[in-house]
């Protein structure tokens, strides 16, 4: 990361490392820790806060006055983008998939509270709608800046190279090491940044992304390409190999955003053993995958696993009825 990389301040860093003692004991296998990026602090936090420090830095350096991004109706990325825009006095337009739901809750409620303008894309291509919005903004004399889905380009992913550096410093300070990092992966920027950071900083553990919505044959090459682009963006000259990208797609369940039994079990288990919240779409699914892998004996009992908690908590409220049924 060069000192000239434009960056704004949005979150509270370093995020804590927390040993999940009761959960580890209950499972009787490896030691499980959490990296609490759910506590980054931007309108409840999450992994996009890190990416947005760089993306908004770039937007402001380019003279943007409006940021435009896209996501699902309960997008955590959209909510954090809208909050970041509010913090820096920018206009924000969110192009959200499908139609307005009957209830405004969870992330969507927060989008409204922080003043985002929501455009429902229906069945239309969301990138096309974002370009239309950008043209409207230009016509109104404003300067738009489009942030891709998930904030997952080289600029956004470079935040997770920095996050790997943060983790390594914490490991030194606390005399810790991790054999595995496990995280929820979707648009791939978080995992790509961690992979690039691991290579650049010589982190020896394995990084496993549990896919929430795409098959590994689609997601893995995308992450590899993004990790390589991120390395180039930061001036690293190494070449990453496909083996660096580990994606598990065994836990796709009923598809994106469909909370099934495993996610529900993970949400209740974590809440009741650790007082720790995971969400129905991302971290609950990744945790359900991790629990299953531990129960199947995929890790040995002497190992240490870091669950990189990427946030998503507001979505819990949008699933209240299903959680309590
Ligand atoms: C809570 C949460 N976890 C994980 C992810 C996945 O991160 P990425 O899109 O960088 O793969 C997201 C993305 O929206 C998210 O909101």
mmCIF file of C-alpha atoms and ligand atoms in Angstrom:
data_model
loop_
_atom_site.group_PDB
_atom_site.id
_atom_site.type_symbol
_atom_site.label_atom_id
_atom_site.label_comp_id
_atom_site.label_asym_id
_atom_site.label_seq_id
_atom_site.Cartn_x
_atom_site.Cartn_y
_atom_site.Cartn_z
ATOM 1 C CA UNK A 1 0.000 0.000 0.000
ATOM 2 C CA UNK A 2 1.648 3.234 -1.047
ATOM 3 C CA UNK A 3 1.225 6.297 1.184
ATOM 4 C CA UNK A 4 -0.342 8.103 -1.801
ATOM 5 C CA UNK A 5 -3.233 5.620 -2.110
ATOM 6 C CA UNK A 6 -6.333 7.765 -1.547
ATOM 7 C CA UNK A 7 -8.170 6.569 1.525
ATOM 8 C CA UNK A 8 -10.810 7.984 3.833
ATOM 9 C CA UNK A 9 -11.478 6.976 7.411
ATOM 10 C CA UNK A 10 -14.715 5.083 8.037
ATOM 11 C CA UNK A 11 -14.101 2.285 10.523
ATOM 12 C CA UNK A 12 -12.533 1.416 13.859
ATOM 13 C CA UNK A 13 -9.339 -0.553 13.343
ATOM 14 C CA UNK A 14 -7.807 -2.915 14.232
ATOM 15 C CA UNK A 15 -10.941 -4.993 14.723
ATOM 16 C CA UNK A 16 -10.681 -7.345 17.715
ATOM 17 C CA UNK A 17 -9.468 -10.929 17.626
ATOM 18 C CA UNK A 18 -11.649 -12.986 19.922
ATOM 19 C CA UNK A 19 -11.262 -16.546 21.101
ATOM 20 C CA UNK A 20 -14.565 -18.412 20.837
ATOM 21 C CA UNK A 21 -13.922 -20.470 23.899
ATOM 22 C CA UNK A 22 -17.319 -21.987 24.606
ATOM 23 C CA UNK A 23 -17.881 -22.856 20.971
ATOM 24 C CA UNK A 24 -14.446 -24.504 20.684
ATOM 25 C CA UNK A 25 -15.092 -26.476 23.862
ATOM 26 C CA UNK A 26 -18.529 -27.590 22.727
ATOM 27 C CA UNK A 27 -17.223 -28.876 19.410
ATOM 28 C CA UNK A 28 -14.201 -30.519 21.012
ATOM 29 C CA UNK A 29 -12.006 -29.997 17.970
ATOM 30 C CA UNK A 30 -9.760 -27.167 16.814
ATOM 31 C CA UNK A 31 -9.528 -23.836 18.622
ATOM 32 C CA UNK A 32 -11.850 -21.307 16.978
ATOM 33 C CA UNK A 33 -11.253 -17.572 16.943
ATOM 34 C CA UNK A 34 -13.178 -14.687 15.415
ATOM 35 C CA UNK A 35 -11.809 -11.653 13.561
ATOM 36 C CA UNK A 36 -14.508 -9.134 14.332
ATOM 37 C CA UNK A 37 -15.010 -7.169 11.123
ATOM 38 C CA UNK A 38 -18.668 -7.071 12.115
ATOM 39 C CA UNK A 39 -17.438 -4.385 14.521
ATOM 40 C CA UNK A 40 -15.955 -1.969 11.982
ATOM 41 C CA UNK A 41 -18.619 0.428 13.199
ATOM 42 C CA UNK A 42 -20.117 1.977 10.057
ATOM 43 C CA UNK A 43 -23.917 1.846 10.481
ATOM 44 C CA UNK A 44 -23.342 -1.479 12.308
ATOM 45 C CA UNK A 45 -20.204 -2.452 10.375
ATOM 46 C CA UNK A 46 -19.065 -5.300 8.140
ATOM 47 C CA UNK A 47 -16.389 -6.135 5.598
ATOM 48 C CA UNK A 48 -17.399 -3.467 3.086
ATOM 49 C CA UNK A 49 -16.264 -0.710 5.461
ATOM 50 C CA UNK A 50 -12.643 -1.574 4.757
ATOM 51 C CA UNK A 51 -13.178 -1.644 0.992
ATOM 52 C CA UNK A 52 -15.084 1.634 1.086
ATOM 53 C CA UNK A 53 -12.212 3.456 2.782
ATOM 54 C CA UNK A 54 -10.294 2.986 -0.479
ATOM 55 C CA UNK A 55 -13.223 3.200 -2.899
ATOM 56 C CA UNK A 56 -14.498 6.448 -1.430
ATOM 57 C CA UNK A 57 -10.940 7.739 -1.276
ATOM 58 C CA UNK A 58 -10.708 7.118 -5.025
ATOM 59 C CA UNK A 59 -14.159 8.624 -5.658
ATOM 60 C CA UNK A 60 -13.261 11.829 -3.797
ATOM 61 C CA UNK A 61 -9.867 12.012 -5.532
ATOM 62 C CA UNK A 62 -11.777 11.930 -8.825
ATOM 63 C CA UNK A 63 -14.100 14.724 -7.737
ATOM 64 C CA UNK A 64 -17.210 12.560 -7.423
ATOM 65 C CA UNK A 65 -20.336 14.051 -5.909
ATOM 66 C CA UNK A 66 -22.592 10.990 -6.230
ATOM 67 C CA UNK A 67 -21.778 7.343 -5.551
ATOM 68 C CA UNK A 68 -23.844 4.650 -7.211
ATOM 69 C CA UNK A 69 -23.766 0.989 -6.342
ATOM 70 C CA UNK A 70 -25.876 -2.134 -6.493
ATOM 71 C CA UNK A 71 -26.907 -5.166 -4.489
ATOM 72 C CA UNK A 72 -29.780 -7.311 -3.255
ATOM 73 C CA UNK A 73 -32.618 -5.619 -1.321
ATOM 74 C CA UNK A 74 -30.887 -6.631 1.937
ATOM 75 C CA UNK A 75 -27.389 -5.759 0.687
ATOM 76 C CA UNK A 76 -24.855 -5.030 3.424
ATOM 77 C CA UNK A 77 -22.594 -3.494 0.822
ATOM 78 C CA UNK A 78 -25.315 -1.056 -0.261
ATOM 79 C CA UNK A 79 -26.040 -0.082 3.355
ATOM 80 C CA UNK A 80 -22.375 0.577 4.177
ATOM 81 C CA UNK A 81 -21.887 2.501 0.912
ATOM 82 C CA UNK A 82 -24.881 4.688 1.719
ATOM 83 C CA UNK A 83 -23.602 5.334 5.253
ATOM 84 C CA UNK A 84 -20.098 6.112 3.970
ATOM 85 C CA UNK A 85 -21.552 8.546 1.435
ATOM 86 C CA UNK A 86 -23.522 10.278 4.193
ATOM 87 C CA UNK A 87 -20.364 10.567 6.267
ATOM 88 C CA UNK A 88 -18.566 12.375 3.430
ATOM 89 C CA UNK A 89 -21.502 14.475 2.265
ATOM 90 C CA UNK A 90 -21.967 12.613 -1.014
ATOM 91 C CA UNK A 91 -25.228 11.776 -2.709
ATOM 92 C CA UNK A 92 -25.858 8.023 -2.929
ATOM 93 C CA UNK A 93 -28.063 6.100 -5.350
ATOM 94 C CA UNK A 94 -28.586 2.393 -4.694
ATOM 95 C CA UNK A 95 -29.746 0.234 -7.592
ATOM 96 C CA UNK A 96 -31.329 -2.733 -5.853
ATOM 97 C CA UNK A 97 -32.435 -6.014 -7.411
ATOM 98 C CA UNK A 98 -36.107 -6.800 -8.014
ATOM 99 C CA UNK A 99 -39.014 -4.799 -6.550
ATOM 100 C CA UNK A 100 -39.597 -2.905 -3.329
ATOM 101 C CA UNK A 101 -40.536 -5.438 -0.614
ATOM 102 C CA UNK A 102 -43.689 -4.881 1.449
ATOM 103 C CA UNK A 103 -41.684 -4.282 4.646
ATOM 104 C CA UNK A 104 -38.820 -1.851 4.985
ATOM 105 C CA UNK A 105 -36.554 -3.463 7.555
ATOM 106 C CA UNK A 106 -32.973 -4.585 8.176
ATOM 107 C CA UNK A 107 -30.408 -3.099 5.801
ATOM 108 C CA UNK A 108 -33.086 -1.451 3.682
ATOM 109 C CA UNK A 109 -34.354 0.506 6.673
ATOM 110 C CA UNK A 110 -30.812 1.713 7.356
ATOM 111 C CA UNK A 111 -30.403 2.702 3.666
ATOM 112 C CA UNK A 112 -33.358 5.031 4.119
ATOM 113 C CA UNK A 113 -32.168 6.386 7.471
ATOM 114 C CA UNK A 114 -28.810 7.439 6.023
ATOM 115 C CA UNK A 115 -30.525 9.162 3.121
ATOM 116 C CA UNK A 116 -29.836 6.883 0.143
ATOM 117 C CA UNK A 117 -31.968 7.176 -2.998
ATOM 118 C CA UNK A 118 -33.192 3.704 -3.893
ATOM 119 C CA UNK A 119 -33.882 2.683 -7.497
ATOM 120 C CA UNK A 120 -35.549 -0.714 -7.939
ATOM 121 C CA UNK A 121 -34.140 -2.517 -10.983
ATOM 122 C CA UNK A 122 -36.898 -5.127 -11.311
ATOM 123 C CA UNK A 123 -35.680 -7.784 -13.716
ATOM 124 C CA UNK A 124 -33.377 -5.401 -15.587
ATOM 125 C CA UNK A 125 -29.600 -5.694 -15.791
ATOM 126 C CA UNK A 126 -28.378 -3.726 -12.775
ATOM 127 C CA UNK A 127 -25.205 -2.470 -14.467
ATOM 128 C CA UNK A 128 -27.329 -1.044 -17.248
ATOM 129 C CA UNK A 129 -29.520 0.721 -14.681
ATOM 130 C CA UNK A 130 -26.429 2.062 -12.884
ATOM 131 C CA UNK A 131 -25.170 3.533 -16.190
ATOM 132 C CA UNK A 132 -28.567 5.153 -16.710
ATOM 133 C CA UNK A 133 -28.448 6.652 -13.227
ATOM 134 C CA UNK A 134 -24.906 7.901 -13.899
ATOM 135 C CA UNK A 135 -26.114 9.622 -17.089
ATOM 136 C CA UNK A 136 -28.966 11.257 -15.155
ATOM 137 C CA UNK A 137 -26.529 12.463 -12.510
ATOM 138 C CA UNK A 138 -24.257 13.972 -15.178
ATOM 139 C CA UNK A 139 -27.230 15.667 -16.824
ATOM 140 C CA UNK A 140 -28.062 17.225 -13.446
ATOM 141 C CA UNK A 141 -24.537 18.637 -13.210
ATOM 142 C CA UNK A 142 -23.253 16.094 -10.700
ATOM 143 C CA UNK A 143 -20.228 13.771 -10.977
ATOM 144 C CA UNK A 144 -21.103 10.091 -10.506
ATOM 145 C CA UNK A 145 -18.777 7.304 -9.381
ATOM 146 C CA UNK A 146 -19.931 3.710 -9.839
ATOM 147 C CA UNK A 147 -18.827 1.207 -7.201
ATOM 148 C CA UNK A 148 -19.135 -2.351 -8.524
ATOM 149 C CA UNK A 149 -21.230 -5.041 -6.871
ATOM 150 C CA UNK A 150 -19.680 -5.941 -3.497
ATOM 151 C CA UNK A 151 -17.020 -3.254 -3.883
ATOM 152 C CA UNK A 152 -15.006 -6.019 -5.487
ATOM 153 C CA UNK A 153 -12.433 -4.517 -7.788
ATOM 154 C CA UNK A 154 -8.687 -4.116 -7.246
ATOM 155 C CA UNK A 155 -9.172 -0.901 -5.252
ATOM 156 C CA UNK A 156 -11.737 -2.475 -2.893
ATOM 157 C CA UNK A 157 -9.866 -5.753 -2.538
ATOM 158 C CA UNK A 158 -6.627 -3.947 -1.666
ATOM 159 C CA UNK A 159 -8.289 -3.116 1.665
ATOM 160 C CA UNK A 160 -8.068 -6.805 2.552
ATOM 161 C CA UNK A 161 -4.346 -6.844 1.768
ATOM 162 C CA UNK A 162 -4.147 -4.174 4.438
ATOM 163 C CA UNK A 163 -6.422 -6.274 6.668
ATOM 164 C CA UNK A 164 -4.010 -9.205 6.359
ATOM 165 C CA UNK A 165 -1.235 -6.898 7.508
ATOM 166 C CA UNK A 166 -3.425 -5.905 10.478
ATOM 167 C CA UNK A 167 -4.003 -9.561 11.358
ATOM 168 C CA UNK A 168 -0.306 -10.436 11.165
ATOM 169 C CA UNK A 169 0.529 -7.560 13.518
ATOM 170 C CA UNK A 170 -2.103 -8.809 15.978
ATOM 171 C CA UNK A 171 -0.728 -12.336 15.733
ATOM 172 C CA UNK A 172 2.762 -11.054 16.596
ATOM 173 C CA UNK A 173 1.476 -8.956 19.469
ATOM 174 C CA UNK A 174 -0.574 -11.798 20.912
ATOM 175 C CA UNK A 175 1.881 -14.572 20.072
ATOM 176 C CA UNK A 176 -0.712 -16.388 17.996
ATOM 177 C CA UNK A 177 -0.806 -18.205 14.712
ATOM 178 C CA UNK A 178 -3.683 -19.524 12.645
ATOM 179 C CA UNK A 179 -3.643 -22.645 10.498
ATOM 180 C CA UNK A 180 -6.814 -21.668 8.657
ATOM 181 C CA UNK A 181 -8.842 -18.583 7.898
ATOM 182 C CA UNK A 182 -12.474 -19.318 7.039
ATOM 183 C CA UNK A 183 -14.815 -16.679 5.627
ATOM 184 C CA UNK A 184 -18.011 -16.154 3.658
ATOM 185 C CA UNK A 185 -17.270 -15.406 0.009
ATOM 186 C CA UNK A 186 -19.545 -14.031 -2.682
ATOM 187 C CA UNK A 187 -18.300 -11.288 -4.996
ATOM 188 C CA UNK A 188 -14.810 -12.443 -4.003
ATOM 189 C CA UNK A 189 -13.067 -9.184 -3.116
ATOM 190 C CA UNK A 190 -12.512 -10.033 0.525
ATOM 191 C CA UNK A 191 -10.983 -13.411 -0.228
ATOM 192 C CA UNK A 192 -8.953 -12.048 -3.157
ATOM 193 C CA UNK A 193 -7.448 -9.333 -0.955
ATOM 194 C CA UNK A 194 -6.610 -11.809 1.807
ATOM 195 C CA UNK A 195 -4.948 -14.151 -0.709
ATOM 196 C CA UNK A 196 -2.841 -11.331 -2.159
ATOM 197 C CA UNK A 197 -1.977 -10.129 1.327
ATOM 198 C CA UNK A 198 -1.060 -13.644 2.464
ATOM 199 C CA UNK A 199 1.327 -14.016 -0.454
ATOM 200 C CA UNK A 200 2.849 -10.566 -0.054
ATOM 201 C CA UNK A 201 3.280 -10.883 3.697
ATOM 202 C CA UNK A 202 4.127 -14.564 3.883
ATOM 203 C CA UNK A 203 1.111 -15.740 5.890
ATOM 204 C CA UNK A 204 1.359 -19.517 5.964
ATOM 205 C CA UNK A 205 -2.169 -20.571 6.869
ATOM 206 C CA UNK A 206 -4.835 -21.713 4.404
ATOM 207 C CA UNK A 207 -7.624 -19.358 3.387
ATOM 208 C CA UNK A 208 -10.950 -21.063 2.768
ATOM 209 C CA UNK A 209 -13.901 -19.219 1.314
ATOM 210 C CA UNK A 210 -17.301 -20.772 1.890
ATOM 211 C CA UNK A 211 -19.343 -19.682 -1.075
ATOM 212 C CA UNK A 212 -22.789 -18.343 -0.300
ATOM 213 C CA UNK A 213 -24.096 -18.205 -3.861
ATOM 214 C CA UNK A 214 -21.772 -19.388 -6.632
ATOM 215 C CA UNK A 215 -20.258 -22.709 -7.574
ATOM 216 C CA UNK A 216 -16.510 -23.045 -7.074
ATOM 217 C CA UNK A 217 -15.827 -23.519 -10.796
ATOM 218 C CA UNK A 218 -17.289 -20.058 -11.439
ATOM 219 C CA UNK A 219 -16.023 -18.250 -8.341
ATOM 220 C CA UNK A 220 -12.448 -19.590 -8.044
ATOM 221 C CA UNK A 221 -11.121 -18.262 -11.394
ATOM 222 C CA UNK A 222 -12.821 -14.938 -10.690
ATOM 223 C CA UNK A 223 -11.104 -14.670 -7.296
ATOM 224 C CA UNK A 224 -7.751 -15.646 -8.805
ATOM 225 C CA UNK A 225 -8.052 -12.950 -11.458
ATOM 226 C CA UNK A 226 -9.109 -10.342 -8.919
ATOM 227 C CA UNK A 227 -6.294 -11.291 -6.541
ATOM 228 C CA UNK A 228 -3.799 -10.949 -9.397
ATOM 229 C CA UNK A 229 -5.262 -7.578 -10.439
ATOM 230 C CA UNK A 230 -5.028 -6.438 -6.822
ATOM 231 C CA UNK A 231 -1.386 -7.494 -6.644
ATOM 232 C CA UNK A 232 -0.654 -5.541 -9.845
ATOM 233 C CA UNK A 233 -2.590 -2.527 -8.542
ATOM 234 C CA UNK A 234 -0.353 -2.510 -5.464
ATOM 235 C CA UNK A 235 2.854 -2.988 -7.460
ATOM 236 C CA UNK A 236 3.605 -6.578 -6.423
ATOM 237 C CA UNK A 237 5.332 -8.584 -9.103
ATOM 238 C CA UNK A 238 4.450 -12.121 -8.055
ATOM 239 C CA UNK A 239 2.155 -14.478 -9.896
ATOM 240 C CA UNK A 240 -0.561 -16.213 -7.900
ATOM 241 C CA UNK A 241 -1.351 -19.852 -8.567
ATOM 242 C CA UNK A 242 -4.822 -21.383 -8.780
ATOM 243 C CA UNK A 243 -4.016 -23.534 -5.690
ATOM 244 C CA UNK A 244 -4.030 -20.338 -3.583
ATOM 245 C CA UNK A 245 -7.793 -20.052 -4.125
ATOM 246 C CA UNK A 246 -9.795 -22.472 -2.015
ATOM 247 C CA UNK A 247 -13.564 -22.227 -2.374
ATOM 248 C CA UNK A 248 -16.022 -24.681 -0.858
ATOM 249 C CA UNK A 249 -19.447 -24.709 -2.527
ATOM 250 C CA UNK A 250 -21.013 -27.525 -0.492
ATOM 251 C CA UNK A 251 -23.180 -25.138 1.507
ATOM 252 C CA UNK A 252 -25.180 -23.276 -1.139
ATOM 253 C CA UNK A 253 -28.361 -24.748 0.304
ATOM 254 C CA UNK A 254 -31.532 -23.302 -1.208
ATOM 255 C CA UNK A 255 -29.610 -20.494 -2.959
ATOM 256 C CA UNK A 256 -28.746 -16.888 -2.189
ATOM 257 C CA UNK A 257 -30.625 -15.468 0.770
ATOM 258 C CA UNK A 258 -32.580 -18.644 1.491
ATOM 259 C CA UNK A 259 -32.120 -19.438 5.162
ATOM 260 C CA UNK A 260 -32.285 -23.172 5.740
ATOM 261 C CA UNK A 261 -31.811 -25.394 8.791
ATOM 262 C CA UNK A 262 -27.982 -25.210 8.807
ATOM 263 C CA UNK A 263 -27.896 -21.400 8.786
ATOM 264 C CA UNK A 264 -30.572 -21.257 11.455
ATOM 265 C CA UNK A 265 -28.684 -23.731 13.624
ATOM 266 C CA UNK A 266 -25.473 -21.706 13.244
ATOM 267 C CA UNK A 267 -27.245 -18.460 14.173
ATOM 268 C CA UNK A 268 -28.749 -19.929 17.346
ATOM 269 C CA UNK A 269 -25.626 -21.852 18.332
ATOM 270 C CA UNK A 270 -23.333 -18.844 18.061
ATOM 271 C CA UNK A 271 -25.828 -16.563 19.785
ATOM 272 C CA UNK A 272 -26.309 -18.983 22.666
ATOM 273 C CA UNK A 273 -22.756 -20.156 23.224
ATOM 274 C CA UNK A 274 -20.906 -16.903 22.584
ATOM 275 C CA UNK A 275 -23.487 -14.108 22.486
ATOM 276 C CA UNK A 276 -22.153 -13.608 18.949
ATOM 277 C CA UNK A 277 -24.477 -12.735 16.081
ATOM 278 C CA UNK A 278 -24.078 -14.169 12.588
ATOM 279 C CA UNK A 279 -26.460 -13.407 9.734
ATOM 280 C CA UNK A 280 -28.826 -15.568 7.658
ATOM 281 C CA UNK A 281 -27.197 -14.879 4.260
ATOM 282 C CA UNK A 282 -23.397 -14.749 4.617
ATOM 283 C CA UNK A 283 -21.800 -15.380 7.981
ATOM 284 C CA UNK A 284 -24.505 -17.822 9.129
ATOM 285 C CA UNK A 285 -23.966 -19.878 5.990
ATOM 286 C CA UNK A 286 -20.174 -19.763 6.300
ATOM 287 C CA UNK A 287 -20.379 -20.673 9.984
ATOM 288 C CA UNK A 288 -22.763 -23.534 9.184
ATOM 289 C CA UNK A 289 -20.165 -24.800 6.693
ATOM 290 C CA UNK A 290 -17.385 -24.462 9.254
ATOM 291 C CA UNK A 291 -19.407 -26.315 11.901
ATOM 292 C CA UNK A 292 -20.091 -29.131 9.452
ATOM 293 C CA UNK A 293 -16.433 -29.378 8.423
ATOM 294 C CA UNK A 294 -15.336 -29.484 12.084
ATOM 295 C CA UNK A 295 -17.904 -32.183 12.882
ATOM 296 C CA UNK A 296 -16.697 -34.210 9.902
ATOM 297 C CA UNK A 297 -13.135 -34.026 11.253
ATOM 298 C CA UNK A 298 -11.734 -31.838 8.473
ATOM 299 C CA UNK A 299 -9.464 -30.072 10.989
ATOM 300 C CA UNK A 300 -7.283 -31.609 13.682
ATOM 301 C CA UNK A 301 -7.752 -30.726 17.320
ATOM 302 C CA UNK A 302 -4.377 -28.999 17.653
ATOM 303 C CA UNK A 303 -5.184 -26.529 14.893
ATOM 304 C CA UNK A 304 -6.332 -22.926 15.242
ATOM 305 C CA UNK A 305 -9.031 -21.596 12.960
ATOM 306 C CA UNK A 306 -9.838 -17.931 12.449
ATOM 307 C CA UNK A 307 -13.421 -17.283 11.387
ATOM 308 C CA UNK A 308 -13.254 -13.903 9.657
ATOM 309 C CA UNK A 309 -16.576 -12.390 10.692
ATOM 310 C CA UNK A 310 -17.644 -10.161 7.797
ATOM 311 C CA UNK A 311 -20.781 -8.710 9.403
ATOM 312 C CA UNK A 312 -24.301 -8.738 7.968
ATOM 313 C CA UNK A 313 -26.146 -8.368 11.274
ATOM 314 C CA UNK A 314 -28.965 -6.012 10.099
ATOM 315 C CA UNK A 315 -30.302 -8.764 7.806
ATOM 316 C CA UNK A 316 -31.285 -10.744 10.924
ATOM 317 C CA UNK A 317 -34.235 -8.390 11.386
ATOM 318 C CA UNK A 318 -35.529 -9.102 7.890
ATOM 319 C CA UNK A 319 -35.692 -12.821 8.829
ATOM 320 C CA UNK A 320 -37.339 -12.383 12.225
ATOM 321 C CA UNK A 321 -40.443 -14.461 11.463
ATOM 322 C CA UNK A 322 -38.485 -17.346 9.972
ATOM 323 C CA UNK A 323 -36.000 -17.287 12.835
ATOM 324 C CA UNK A 324 -38.737 -17.586 15.404
ATOM 325 C CA UNK A 325 -40.913 -20.154 13.577
HETATM 326 C C1 LIG B 1 -21.817 -9.986 5.584
HETATM 327 C C2 LIG B 1 -21.063 -10.304 4.350
HETATM 328 N N1 LIG B 1 -20.142 -11.279 4.408
HETATM 329 C C3 LIG B 1 -19.433 -11.643 3.330
HETATM 330 C C4 LIG B 1 -19.625 -11.019 2.107
HETATM 331 C C5 LIG B 1 -18.831 -11.475 0.949
HETATM 332 O O1 LIG B 1 -17.763 -10.624 0.670
HETATM 333 P P1 LIG B 1 -17.252 -10.518 -0.806
HETATM 334 O O2 LIG B 1 -18.378 -9.936 -1.613
HETATM 335 O O3 LIG B 1 -16.068 -9.629 -0.716
HETATM 336 O O4 LIG B 1 -16.927 -11.886 -1.271
HETATM 337 C C6 LIG B 1 -20.571 -9.988 2.003
HETATM 338 C C7 LIG B 1 -20.823 -9.349 0.701
HETATM 339 O O5 LIG B 1 -21.793 -8.715 0.446
HETATM 340 C C8 LIG B 1 -21.312 -9.630 3.150
HETATM 341 O O6 LIG B 1 -22.239 -8.652 3.106
#
